[in-house]
Amino acid sequence: MSVPAESHQRAADLRQLLQQASYAYYVLDAPTLEDAVYDRLYRELQDLEAAYPDLITPDSPTQRVGEKPASQFTAVPHQIPLYSLDNAFDMAEFYAWDDRWRKLAPTADGSAIAELKIDGNALALTYENGLLVRGVTRGDGSTGEDITPNVRTIRAIPLRLHSQPGATLPPRVEVRGEAFLPLDVFEQINQTREAAGDAQFANPRNAAAGTLRQLDSRVVAQRRLDFFAYTLLLPEGAGDLTPPRTQWESLELLQTLGFKVNPHRQRCANPAAIAAYYDHWATARAELPYLTDGVVVKLNDLALQQHLGFTQKAPRWAIALKYPAEEVPTVVRDISVNVGRTGAVTPVAELEPVQLAGTTVARATLHNADRLAALDIHIGDTVIVRKAGEIIPEVVRSQPELRPPEAQRFQMPTHCPECGEPLDKPEDEAVTRCLNSSCPAILRGALIHWASRAALDIAGVGEKWVQHWVERGLVRSVADLYRLSVEDLLSCDRMGATLAQKLVTAIDQSRSQPWPRVLYGLGIRHVGSVNAQALATEFYTVDRLANASIEAIEAVYGIGPEIAQAVCRWFQVPANQRLIEQLKQAGVQLAADPPVAESDTAPLDRPFSGKTVVITGTLPSLKRDQAKALIEQAGGKVTSAISTKTSYLLAGEKAGSKLTKAESLGVPLLSEADLLAQLTAAGITPALDPQP
């Protein structure tokens, strides 16, 4: 059907009117059209496009919502990596960063741009000839997920770049920024979910991340995500655009192109101005309609940025200056205890719910009996709460001067609240423990740990089903998992035949998981996945390990006396000995191939022979266990702790304290690229799939 010329023109006029109105409303916060007028024009455009589908264009406002749900997201490599930022947690660390870059460019102008660090999720947006063609999550910095249909629903992101009539835009532009949920929208979403009986989101950042990964873009549109742009990447041929020379000009150009840029950015001539900006927003951020957890400082001169370049994981010309963990007062309603999978009994403060760092906190750990006594907390006390590591709520201190007369001191129980058995607290330990291996709490924790991804990796076996099976008496030990039948599972509430068969199949497949995973899955105190690999390599059958002396175990590289004693004690417990026999009968792998003598192997240049390597951070394409396997294939050992004996630190993104320690000890650094290059040169071809 041919489209009348007047319809063509009217559709173009409507698109322009609606795009201008959307920009004014969502970016400038200065509406130009009444809602009713906008709705009428929007409906007119919809009707025109319905009558003449050829009028539909990718940048039409009607195309922001309504695409059919995706079945999955596609992984896409970033053409330019999305580096993370180094963190400074106080001004002293910031000044140390300032000193570092100045040594590399002593004559450079030190002016910088301070921007609020939005607590959201990074996106990379690609525009071709001015049209939005792709929106990708940050992912691991090298590879992200293509979520273009979801990105198109964010109204602060232009579907087409703004430009002057007749102006030529670059063939390709990349814009980076932060998608986030405003606080009022977050509260509305949680109220709606609560009314519907759904679980509430923990905080705006998690809610935004979950929203961006929704397979149905219509759901994303309902969540009303917002977006601030902060980086503009232009090709050499910038069309009629004047390439920015500074970060400030880059932000201004982003605004000209139609993006929302945070209005609270500031040019700072020196570190003192940055300190003043940081101090101001430490308190003023409480009035913002979104969460911010710090200040991002970027050197203003883009040529200087290019000169300074990057470390393995972060730009040298920028840093995130973080605010201390937020602390808030609240009242202790009660104190309960929680029994973990190792039998550790942890006191927990039940609190008057309070908002803390964007979440509602109603419980906070008191760690152990010694910590509880040191805090001198009574039920009814006013206490100060913060998030340890910005994740786990903990009580920092009490305020006894506000203690009501009826406040009661809490006494740690003498018997386990789960099984009633006496609790044990050695004088040299802070932790109180239940020693009954049949305790339901310990059993639940052991089963969940056994099924976890790093252990036996049993898909579908989670906390809900584990609790149900333990309560029903279907499972009394880890070995009982392998006796479950489809008929057993069908007796459980809300269990269908298809799910029952999937669970039985997943459990059955876990029998073939290798011995190091099984050893880790046993949950022996102090034995993590790295130590389990070291022990399983040296003691390649469970019987060899069970019969080994403390001295023999301690002789394994990376294994100290505490771990060796814990392993020996575990295998001396009769209940654990019975468990091993049951697992043998169930066909679980409790042995590996014996090590091959060096003389029996084909000649091979093994570049890591006699070398010890520590792995830290997130690698661009390899999972940590894949990198570990490659290093061992090349003759090396992978350990968990940095020391003067460490040969290399294989460092990825967010390397943290291990990188700092390695640099202080002079331990050589390896990147993933360095590792793969050495392996390739030695004729070792990685036969491993990269991270998804």
XYZ file of C-alpha atoms in Angstrom:
692
model
C 0.000 0.000 0.000
C 1.434 3.344 -1.043
C 1.693 5.939 1.690
C 0.162 9.353 0.931
C 2.700 12.174 0.969
C 0.753 14.053 3.633
C 0.867 10.974 5.909
C 4.634 10.749 5.438
C 5.013 14.375 6.442
C 2.574 14.140 9.349
C 4.361 11.080 10.765
C 7.710 12.869 10.524
C 6.265 15.945 12.242
C 4.723 13.827 15.011
C 7.989 11.946 15.625
C 9.854 15.231 15.938
C 7.246 16.766 18.270
C 7.132 13.705 20.519
C 10.923 13.321 20.624
C 11.325 16.976 21.587
C 8.638 16.659 24.266
C 10.212 13.463 25.652
C 13.639 15.121 25.797
C 12.209 18.150 27.592
C 10.355 15.966 30.100
C 12.862 13.166 30.831
C 16.197 14.929 30.287
C 15.630 18.633 30.916
C 12.875 18.108 33.514
C 11.053 21.008 31.826
C 7.845 19.672 30.203
C 6.685 21.454 27.050
C 3.445 19.517 26.446
C 0.528 18.691 28.694
C 0.208 14.938 29.291
C -3.141 14.858 27.530
C -1.691 16.568 24.457
C 1.292 14.206 24.382
C -1.036 11.206 24.651
C -3.220 12.488 21.812
C -0.235 13.027 19.491
C 1.224 9.653 20.458
C -2.079 7.935 19.630
C -2.246 9.759 16.294
C 1.227 8.479 15.392
C 0.259 4.951 16.467
C -2.822 5.074 14.244
C -0.822 6.332 11.267
C 1.763 3.560 11.689
C -0.973 0.962 12.051
C -2.559 2.144 8.810
C 0.790 2.450 6.997
C 3.419 0.101 8.545
C 6.049 1.502 6.166
C 5.982 4.668 8.286
C 7.450 2.857 11.297
C 11.070 3.873 11.872
C 13.524 2.532 14.493
C 13.612 5.924 16.239
C 9.830 6.306 16.430
C 8.615 6.924 20.012
C 6.148 4.050 19.524
C 9.064 1.606 19.226
C 10.314 2.068 22.792
C 7.936 -0.579 24.157
C 6.265 -3.746 23.042
C 8.868 -6.024 21.524
C 8.195 -9.698 22.118
C 10.068 -11.290 25.040
C 13.585 -12.500 24.261
C 14.532 -16.118 24.911
C 18.039 -15.167 25.998
C 20.687 -12.455 25.763
C 23.625 -12.591 23.387
C 27.161 -12.054 24.641
C 28.936 -9.283 22.741
C 32.575 -8.192 23.034
C 33.221 -4.535 23.816
C 35.324 -2.979 21.074
C 36.848 -0.751 23.754
C 37.049 -2.408 27.228
C 34.993 -0.971 30.067
C 37.633 -0.608 32.746
C 36.686 -0.434 36.396
C 37.968 2.407 38.579
C 40.440 2.161 41.420
C 38.887 3.152 44.753
C 40.046 5.585 47.413
C 38.270 5.216 50.754
C 39.535 8.433 52.326
C 41.319 11.625 51.324
C 44.724 10.195 52.216
C 44.276 7.478 49.565
C 43.039 10.112 47.111
C 46.145 12.257 47.660
C 48.308 9.159 47.143
C 46.614 8.636 43.754
C 47.167 12.309 42.933
C 50.871 11.939 43.710
C 51.137 8.814 41.519
C 49.812 10.372 38.332
C 51.778 13.593 38.853
C 55.031 11.603 38.881
C 54.124 10.363 35.384
C 53.235 13.853 34.106
C 54.944 16.348 36.442
C 54.296 19.429 34.292
C 50.638 18.696 33.493
C 47.725 20.839 34.563
C 46.027 19.026 37.431
C 42.502 20.334 36.927
C 39.857 17.654 37.172
C 36.130 17.057 36.908
C 34.290 15.770 39.969
C 31.094 13.836 39.268
C 28.743 12.027 41.613
C 29.198 8.248 41.503
C 25.715 6.942 40.730
C 24.902 3.586 42.335
C 23.523 1.889 39.243
C 24.572 -0.312 36.336
C 26.937 0.673 33.527
C 25.744 0.534 29.920
C 27.552 0.966 26.599
C 25.377 2.452 23.831
C 26.317 2.318 20.146
C 24.924 4.769 17.598
C 25.430 4.350 13.859
C 24.726 7.396 11.715
C 22.947 8.874 14.723
C 20.600 5.898 15.335
C 20.747 3.721 18.464
C 21.651 0.227 17.269
C 22.925 -1.511 20.384
C 22.829 -1.336 24.184
C 25.174 -3.646 26.087
C 25.763 -4.298 29.793
C 29.200 -3.862 31.259
C 29.600 -7.606 31.928
C 33.218 -8.395 32.792
C 34.503 -5.282 31.037
C 35.536 -7.203 27.917
C 32.213 -8.850 27.098
C 28.678 -7.786 27.953
C 25.111 -8.811 27.129
C 23.129 -7.263 24.295
C 19.973 -5.857 25.937
C 19.020 -3.383 23.189
C 15.229 -3.908 23.453
C 15.400 -3.066 27.157
C 17.659 -0.062 26.646
C 15.198 1.362 24.122
C 12.568 1.633 26.874
C 14.693 4.064 28.942
C 13.318 7.461 27.975
C 16.417 9.378 29.044
C 18.309 7.545 26.278
C 17.680 9.080 22.826
C 16.798 6.655 20.057
C 18.406 9.127 17.645
C 21.152 11.600 18.483
C 20.116 15.241 18.421
C 21.771 17.293 15.696
C 21.285 20.453 13.681
C 19.294 20.023 10.439
C 21.668 18.970 7.673
C 24.543 18.247 10.076
C 26.633 15.145 9.461
C 27.003 12.815 12.446
C 29.894 10.364 12.841
C 29.248 6.921 11.353
C 29.708 5.425 14.810
C 29.498 6.896 18.311
C 29.713 5.071 21.635
C 28.201 6.536 24.782
C 28.644 5.131 28.258
C 26.730 5.872 31.384
C 24.791 4.567 34.357
C 21.252 3.184 34.356
C 19.554 3.512 37.739
C 16.226 3.510 39.547
C 15.157 6.751 41.220
C 14.319 6.196 44.887
C 10.624 7.086 44.536
C 10.248 4.629 41.641
C 12.035 1.952 43.668
C 9.618 2.430 46.568
C 6.608 2.244 44.239
C 7.902 -0.973 42.661
C 8.361 -2.585 46.072
C 4.913 -1.485 47.221
C 3.401 -3.041 44.112
C 5.373 -6.263 44.600
C 4.375 -6.443 48.266
C 0.700 -6.005 47.377
C 1.019 -8.791 44.805
C 2.691 -11.111 47.333
C 6.040 -11.007 45.499
C 9.421 -10.686 47.209
C 10.620 -7.086 47.469
C 13.863 -5.947 45.878
C 16.755 -5.487 48.310
C 17.968 -2.136 46.967
C 17.682 0.116 43.897
C 20.926 -1.087 42.343
C 19.914 -4.757 42.440
C 16.453 -3.858 41.198
C 17.965 -1.945 38.271
C 20.298 -4.843 37.422
C 17.422 -7.325 37.515
C 15.282 -5.010 35.425
C 17.915 -4.612 32.719
C 18.104 -8.404 32.378
C 14.359 -8.908 32.041
C 13.556 -10.930 28.932
C 10.330 -8.970 28.416
C 11.042 -5.330 27.526
C 7.462 -4.405 28.447
C 8.309 -5.156 32.081
C 11.411 -2.969 31.772
C 9.323 -0.089 30.453
C 7.025 -0.312 33.493
C 10.002 -0.016 35.869
C 10.923 3.496 34.617
C 14.707 3.289 34.682
C 16.680 6.503 34.328
C 20.121 7.148 32.832
C 23.054 9.563 33.193
C 25.681 9.653 30.435
C 29.315 10.294 31.396
C 31.602 9.084 28.580
C 31.640 9.894 24.854
C 33.837 7.915 22.465
C 34.141 9.462 19.015
C 35.954 8.036 15.979
C 38.588 10.104 14.230
C 36.028 11.171 11.642
C 33.591 13.054 13.882
C 31.437 14.469 11.092
C 30.350 18.008 11.848
C 30.915 17.519 15.579
C 33.868 19.276 17.136
C 35.799 16.603 19.074
C 36.018 17.584 22.760
C 39.423 18.343 24.239
C 38.361 17.997 27.869
C 36.076 15.860 29.998
C 33.933 18.948 30.634
C 33.489 19.569 26.899
C 32.668 15.872 26.473
C 29.849 16.132 29.027
C 28.522 19.276 27.375
C 28.563 17.573 23.973
C 26.642 14.628 25.429
C 23.956 17.085 26.502
C 23.871 18.609 23.028
C 23.394 15.127 21.552
C 20.312 14.612 23.736
C 21.602 12.853 26.844
C 20.928 13.575 30.483
C 24.196 14.442 32.250
C 24.366 14.738 36.011
C 23.843 18.411 36.876
C 26.049 18.296 39.982
C 29.366 17.888 38.146
C 32.031 20.440 38.977
C 35.335 21.664 37.556
C 38.039 21.542 40.227
C 41.330 23.373 39.803
C 43.192 21.423 42.489
C 42.855 18.624 45.071
C 41.576 21.070 47.694
C 38.565 21.856 45.504
C 37.908 18.148 45.061
C 38.074 17.645 48.842
C 35.522 20.438 49.312
C 33.207 18.873 46.710
C 33.566 15.462 48.392
C 32.806 16.910 51.847
C 29.770 18.814 50.589
C 28.121 15.767 49.035
C 28.905 13.533 52.026
C 25.810 15.067 53.641
C 23.993 16.683 50.698
C 23.618 13.332 48.910
C 20.921 12.376 51.420
C 18.621 14.851 49.617
C 19.203 13.388 46.161
C 16.400 11.416 44.464
C 18.828 8.565 43.676
C 21.635 6.732 45.458
C 25.264 7.788 45.168
C 28.108 6.106 47.038
C 31.006 8.400 46.231
C 32.621 10.852 43.851
C 34.351 10.041 40.556
C 37.365 12.236 39.815
C 38.646 12.415 36.221
C 41.518 14.539 34.974
C 39.953 17.094 32.663
C 42.485 17.129 29.808
C 41.679 14.240 27.415
C 45.194 14.355 25.931
C 46.588 13.885 29.438
C 44.220 10.968 29.953
C 45.570 9.351 26.800
C 49.163 9.985 27.906
C 48.636 8.388 31.326
C 46.781 5.386 29.943
C 45.722 2.382 31.990
C 47.063 -0.149 34.466
C 46.011 -3.761 34.007
C 42.613 -3.009 35.457
C 41.904 0.712 35.691
C 42.640 4.120 34.158
C 45.474 6.044 35.798
C 43.631 9.320 35.189
C 40.492 8.599 37.219
C 39.571 7.334 40.659
C 36.415 6.651 42.661
C 36.504 8.433 46.007
C 34.069 6.382 48.106
C 32.094 7.483 51.134
C 32.362 5.521 54.398
C 29.694 2.961 55.131
C 26.508 4.655 56.298
C 25.652 4.280 59.994
C 22.134 4.669 61.381
C 20.542 4.238 64.836
C 17.732 1.797 65.562
C 16.322 -0.274 68.445
C 16.981 -3.948 69.246
C 13.600 -5.676 69.481
C 15.047 -9.103 70.250
C 18.171 -11.239 69.864
C 18.008 -14.637 68.183
C 20.676 -17.173 67.228
C 21.405 -18.759 63.882
C 23.066 -22.155 63.430
C 25.269 -22.428 60.319
C 26.449 -25.443 58.334
C 29.648 -25.770 60.391
C 27.619 -25.686 63.607
C 28.671 -22.100 64.372
C 26.010 -20.384 66.503
C 25.742 -16.692 65.629
C 23.729 -14.183 67.669
C 21.571 -11.918 65.492
C 19.940 -8.633 66.503
C 16.284 -8.363 65.448
C 15.882 -4.651 64.793
C 13.255 -2.008 64.400
C 13.359 -1.812 60.546
C 15.515 1.058 59.322
C 16.692 2.353 55.927
C 20.412 1.751 55.451
C 22.362 2.348 52.224
C 19.238 1.969 50.126
C 17.801 -1.127 51.813
C 15.451 -1.866 54.684
C 17.436 -3.580 57.436
C 15.620 -5.579 60.117
C 18.407 -7.971 61.213
C 22.115 -7.497 61.888
C 24.841 -9.915 62.902
C 26.428 -9.746 66.363
C 29.152 -12.189 65.208
C 29.771 -14.273 68.364
C 29.427 -14.416 72.143
C 32.638 -12.449 72.752
C 31.558 -9.670 70.398
C 28.103 -9.628 72.007
C 29.659 -9.230 75.453
C 32.014 -6.493 74.245
C 29.116 -4.540 72.741
C 27.137 -4.959 75.981
C 23.857 -5.082 74.062
C 20.537 -5.486 75.866
C 17.179 -6.176 74.301
C 15.611 -2.734 74.005
C 18.915 -0.898 73.468
C 19.421 1.792 70.859
C 22.284 0.647 68.631
C 24.232 1.946 65.638
C 24.098 -0.267 62.536
C 26.176 -0.222 59.362
C 26.877 -2.539 56.452
C 30.125 -4.479 56.733
C 31.747 -4.322 53.305
C 28.569 -2.502 52.166
C 26.757 -5.865 52.177
C 26.167 -7.491 55.579
C 24.421 -5.387 58.250
C 26.264 -5.407 61.584
C 25.868 -3.672 64.942
C 28.773 -1.288 65.525
C 28.027 -0.074 69.065
C 25.260 0.398 71.581
C 24.170 3.580 73.347
C 23.676 2.534 76.971
C 22.757 6.084 77.985
C 19.475 5.549 76.077
C 18.801 2.119 77.625
C 15.221 1.788 78.994
C 14.759 0.433 82.551
C 13.083 -2.761 81.282
C 15.970 -3.648 78.906
C 17.166 -7.249 79.355
C 20.675 -8.628 78.949
C 20.841 -11.493 76.440
C 22.521 -14.756 77.421
C 23.886 -17.101 74.777
C 22.028 -20.438 74.899
C 23.738 -23.467 76.410
C 21.925 -25.889 74.065
C 21.411 -25.820 70.318
C 18.078 -24.173 69.404
C 17.729 -26.560 66.439
C 18.483 -29.968 67.949
C 18.711 -29.382 71.732
C 22.228 -30.790 72.056
C 24.747 -29.018 74.365
C 26.780 -26.277 72.692
C 30.570 -26.120 72.848
C 32.830 -23.053 73.106
C 36.549 -23.792 73.414
C 38.435 -21.232 75.507
C 40.775 -20.389 72.640
C 37.946 -19.741 70.131
C 35.361 -16.992 69.859
C 32.756 -19.184 68.153
C 30.144 -21.251 69.965
C 29.313 -24.477 68.097
C 26.823 -27.306 67.910
C 28.810 -30.541 67.515
C 25.869 -32.746 66.569
C 26.423 -33.693 62.911
C 22.751 -34.763 62.720
C 21.536 -31.296 63.716
C 18.933 -30.185 61.142
C 20.605 -26.791 60.727
C 24.014 -28.353 60.074
C 22.443 -30.891 57.727
C 20.631 -28.194 55.742
C 23.824 -26.167 55.431
C 25.850 -29.241 54.437
C 23.362 -30.166 51.712
C 23.221 -26.637 50.287
C 27.035 -26.452 50.290
C 27.317 -29.892 48.652
C 24.973 -28.832 45.836
C 26.602 -25.406 45.336
C 28.217 -24.427 42.054
C 31.816 -24.670 43.304
C 31.181 -28.117 44.816
C 28.963 -30.760 43.152
C 27.023 -28.143 41.129
C 23.597 -29.823 41.352
C 21.151 -27.663 39.425
C 17.814 -27.079 41.158
C 18.827 -28.275 44.613
C 18.418 -25.097 46.630
C 17.444 -23.955 50.081
C 13.689 -24.429 49.624
C 13.836 -28.089 48.599
C 16.622 -28.928 51.048
C 14.560 -27.604 53.956
C 11.516 -29.521 52.761
C 13.430 -32.786 52.395
C 15.049 -32.466 55.821
C 11.708 -31.664 57.502
C 10.084 -34.650 55.777
C 12.937 -36.958 56.790
C 13.686 -37.842 53.160
C 17.329 -36.811 53.540
C 19.387 -37.333 56.703
C 22.852 -36.992 55.144
C 24.508 -35.884 51.923
C 24.611 -39.514 50.792
C 20.821 -39.749 51.075
C 20.520 -37.402 48.081
C 21.651 -40.291 45.888
C 18.839 -42.510 47.179
C 16.067 -40.091 46.215
C 13.727 -41.388 43.548
C 11.160 -39.636 41.392
C 8.469 -41.268 43.541
C 10.049 -39.847 46.719
C 10.052 -36.350 45.275
C 6.496 -36.578 43.967
C 5.356 -36.920 47.575
C 6.584 -33.339 48.184
C 4.231 -30.393 47.973
C 4.162 -28.536 44.628
C 6.464 -31.061 42.969
C 5.558 -32.130 39.431
C 6.827 -35.139 37.512
C 8.979 -33.063 35.147
C 10.742 -31.216 37.963
C 11.162 -34.416 39.979
C 12.852 -36.118 37.025
C 15.125 -33.102 36.442
C 16.253 -33.092 40.074
C 16.935 -36.835 40.136
C 18.879 -36.542 36.865
C 20.935 -33.590 38.155
C 21.771 -35.460 41.367
C 22.722 -38.562 39.389
C 25.012 -36.568 37.080
C 26.865 -35.107 40.074
C 28.299 -38.562 40.850
C 30.880 -37.924 38.122
C 32.139 -34.611 39.521
C 35.928 -34.843 40.122
C 37.493 -35.658 43.469
C 38.668 -32.072 44.260
C 35.067 -30.807 43.996
C 33.843 -33.644 46.189
C 36.491 -32.872 48.806
C 35.422 -29.232 48.837
C 31.780 -30.317 49.022
C 32.426 -32.289 52.226
C 32.577 -28.948 54.009
C 35.655 -29.612 56.133
C 36.512 -26.515 58.186
C 39.101 -24.224 56.572
C 39.149 -26.286 53.341
C 38.122 -24.000 50.503
C 38.125 -24.877 46.824
C 41.809 -23.945 46.348
C 42.969 -25.976 49.354
C 40.757 -28.866 48.254
C 42.483 -28.905 44.859
C 45.930 -28.909 46.497
C 44.998 -31.733 48.860
C 43.273 -33.783 46.156
C 46.320 -33.471 43.902
C 48.663 -34.727 46.625
C 46.260 -37.317 48.092
C 44.567 -38.590 44.969
C 42.174 -40.935 46.798
C 39.998 -40.313 49.812
C 41.647 -43.215 51.637
C 45.113 -41.706 51.189
C 43.862 -38.441 52.667
C 41.933 -40.138 55.487
C 45.024 -42.088 56.555
C 47.505 -39.234 56.159
C 49.263 -37.790 59.194
C 49.009 -34.151 60.201
C 52.661 -33.723 59.178
C 52.029 -35.179 55.699
C 49.033 -32.940 55.138
C 50.856 -29.893 56.411
C 53.691 -30.620 53.972
C 51.367 -29.806 51.037
C 52.215 -26.391 49.665
C 49.739 -23.801 50.975
C 48.371 -26.004 53.768
C 49.069 -24.784 57.293
C 48.781 -26.533 60.676
C 45.220 -25.302 61.317
C 43.943 -26.797 58.051
C 45.914 -30.014 58.575
C 44.458 -30.494 62.062
C 40.921 -29.789 60.814
C 41.265 -32.392 58.044
C 42.639 -35.037 60.405
C 39.920 -34.374 62.995
C 37.190 -34.594 60.356
C 38.266 -38.040 59.159
C 38.493 -39.315 62.754
C 34.775 -38.707 63.403
C 32.831 -42.022 63.050
C 29.832 -40.315 61.430
C 32.090 -38.856 58.749
C 33.708 -42.228 58.161
C 30.241 -43.712 57.607
C 29.431 -40.871 55.200
C 32.515 -41.649 53.098
C 31.511 -45.314 52.856
C 27.985 -44.336 51.826
C 29.330 -41.983 49.150
C 31.547 -44.772 47.820
C 28.490 -47.035 47.562
C 26.612 -44.233 45.794
C 29.297 -44.072 43.114
C 30.551 -40.575 43.912
C 34.091 -39.865 42.659
C 36.398 -40.112 45.676
C 39.594 -40.627 43.712
C 41.482 -39.160 40.775
C 44.014 -40.609 38.390
C 47.353 -40.997 40.163
C 49.929 -38.388 39.193
C 52.040 -39.355 36.193
C 55.770 -39.453 36.824
C 57.654 -36.710 34.983
C 59.733 -39.321 33.184
C 56.569 -40.930 31.820
C 55.305 -37.805 30.129
C 56.060 -36.745 26.599
C 58.743 -34.068 26.402
C 57.103 -30.677 26.762
C 58.332 -27.203 27.494
C 56.487 -26.520 30.758
C 56.895 -22.785 31.347
C 55.557 -22.851 34.903
C 57.526 -25.837 36.192
C 58.530 -25.138 39.788
C 56.534 -21.910 39.806
C 53.740 -20.922 42.169
C 50.962 -18.646 40.961
C 48.239 -16.790 42.839
C 45.094 -15.796 40.913
C 43.069 -12.749 41.906
C 40.276 -10.673 40.402
C 38.035 -11.417 37.423
C 39.837 -12.453 34.241
C 38.569 -11.160 30.880
C 37.628 -14.527 29.380
C 38.754 -17.425 31.586
C 37.067 -18.663 34.705
C 39.415 -19.000 37.653
C 39.331 -22.813 37.630
C 40.122 -22.778 33.899
C 43.163 -20.565 34.454
C 44.220 -22.816 37.322
C 43.965 -25.921 35.141
C 46.105 -24.292 32.442
C 48.797 -23.294 34.939
C 48.908 -26.815 36.368
C 49.056 -28.247 32.846
C 52.107 -26.052 32.344
C 53.771 -27.489 35.453
C 52.880 -24.779 37.966
C 51.060 -24.744 41.290
C 48.221 -22.397 42.150
C 48.032 -21.195 45.735
C 45.771 -18.777 47.573
C 48.182 -16.602 49.565
C 50.775 -14.071 48.363
C 54.271 -14.429 49.851
C 57.878 -13.834 48.908
C 57.865 -17.377 47.487
C 55.109 -16.563 44.988
C 56.441 -16.629 41.409
C 53.605 -14.676 39.757
C 50.304 -12.960 40.509
C 47.764 -13.544 37.715
C 45.640 -10.413 38.124
C 42.266 -9.631 36.622
C 39.727 -6.926 37.235
C 39.067 -5.903 40.871
C 42.314 -7.522 42.024
C 42.158 -5.803 45.419
C 44.515 -6.355 48.333
C 46.454 -9.221 46.744
C 47.596 -6.920 43.954
C 48.720 -4.339 46.509
C 50.632 -6.955 48.486
C 52.230 -8.406 45.352
C 53.448 -4.966 44.310
C 54.881 -4.323 47.783
C 56.738 -7.675 47.727
C 57.943 -7.249 44.152
C 56.026 -10.301 42.896
C 55.858 -10.224 39.060
C 52.391 -9.645 37.582
C 50.762 -11.619 34.786
C 47.717 -10.671 32.765
C 45.505 -13.265 31.113
C 47.089 -12.294 27.787
C 50.577 -12.910 29.251
C 49.497 -16.329 30.498
C 48.003 -17.400 27.171
C 51.047 -16.103 25.271
C 53.446 -18.184 27.400
C 51.279 -21.269 27.022
C 50.999 -20.836 23.262
C 54.762 -20.351 22.949
C 55.228 -23.632 24.845
C 52.873 -25.479 22.522
C 50.077 -25.725 25.089
C 46.783 -24.906 23.422
C 44.031 -23.960 25.880
C 41.175 -26.411 25.352
C 38.783 -24.497 27.550
C 35.692 -22.507 26.776
C 35.814 -18.851 27.829
C 33.429 -17.402 30.369
C 29.925 -16.829 29.087
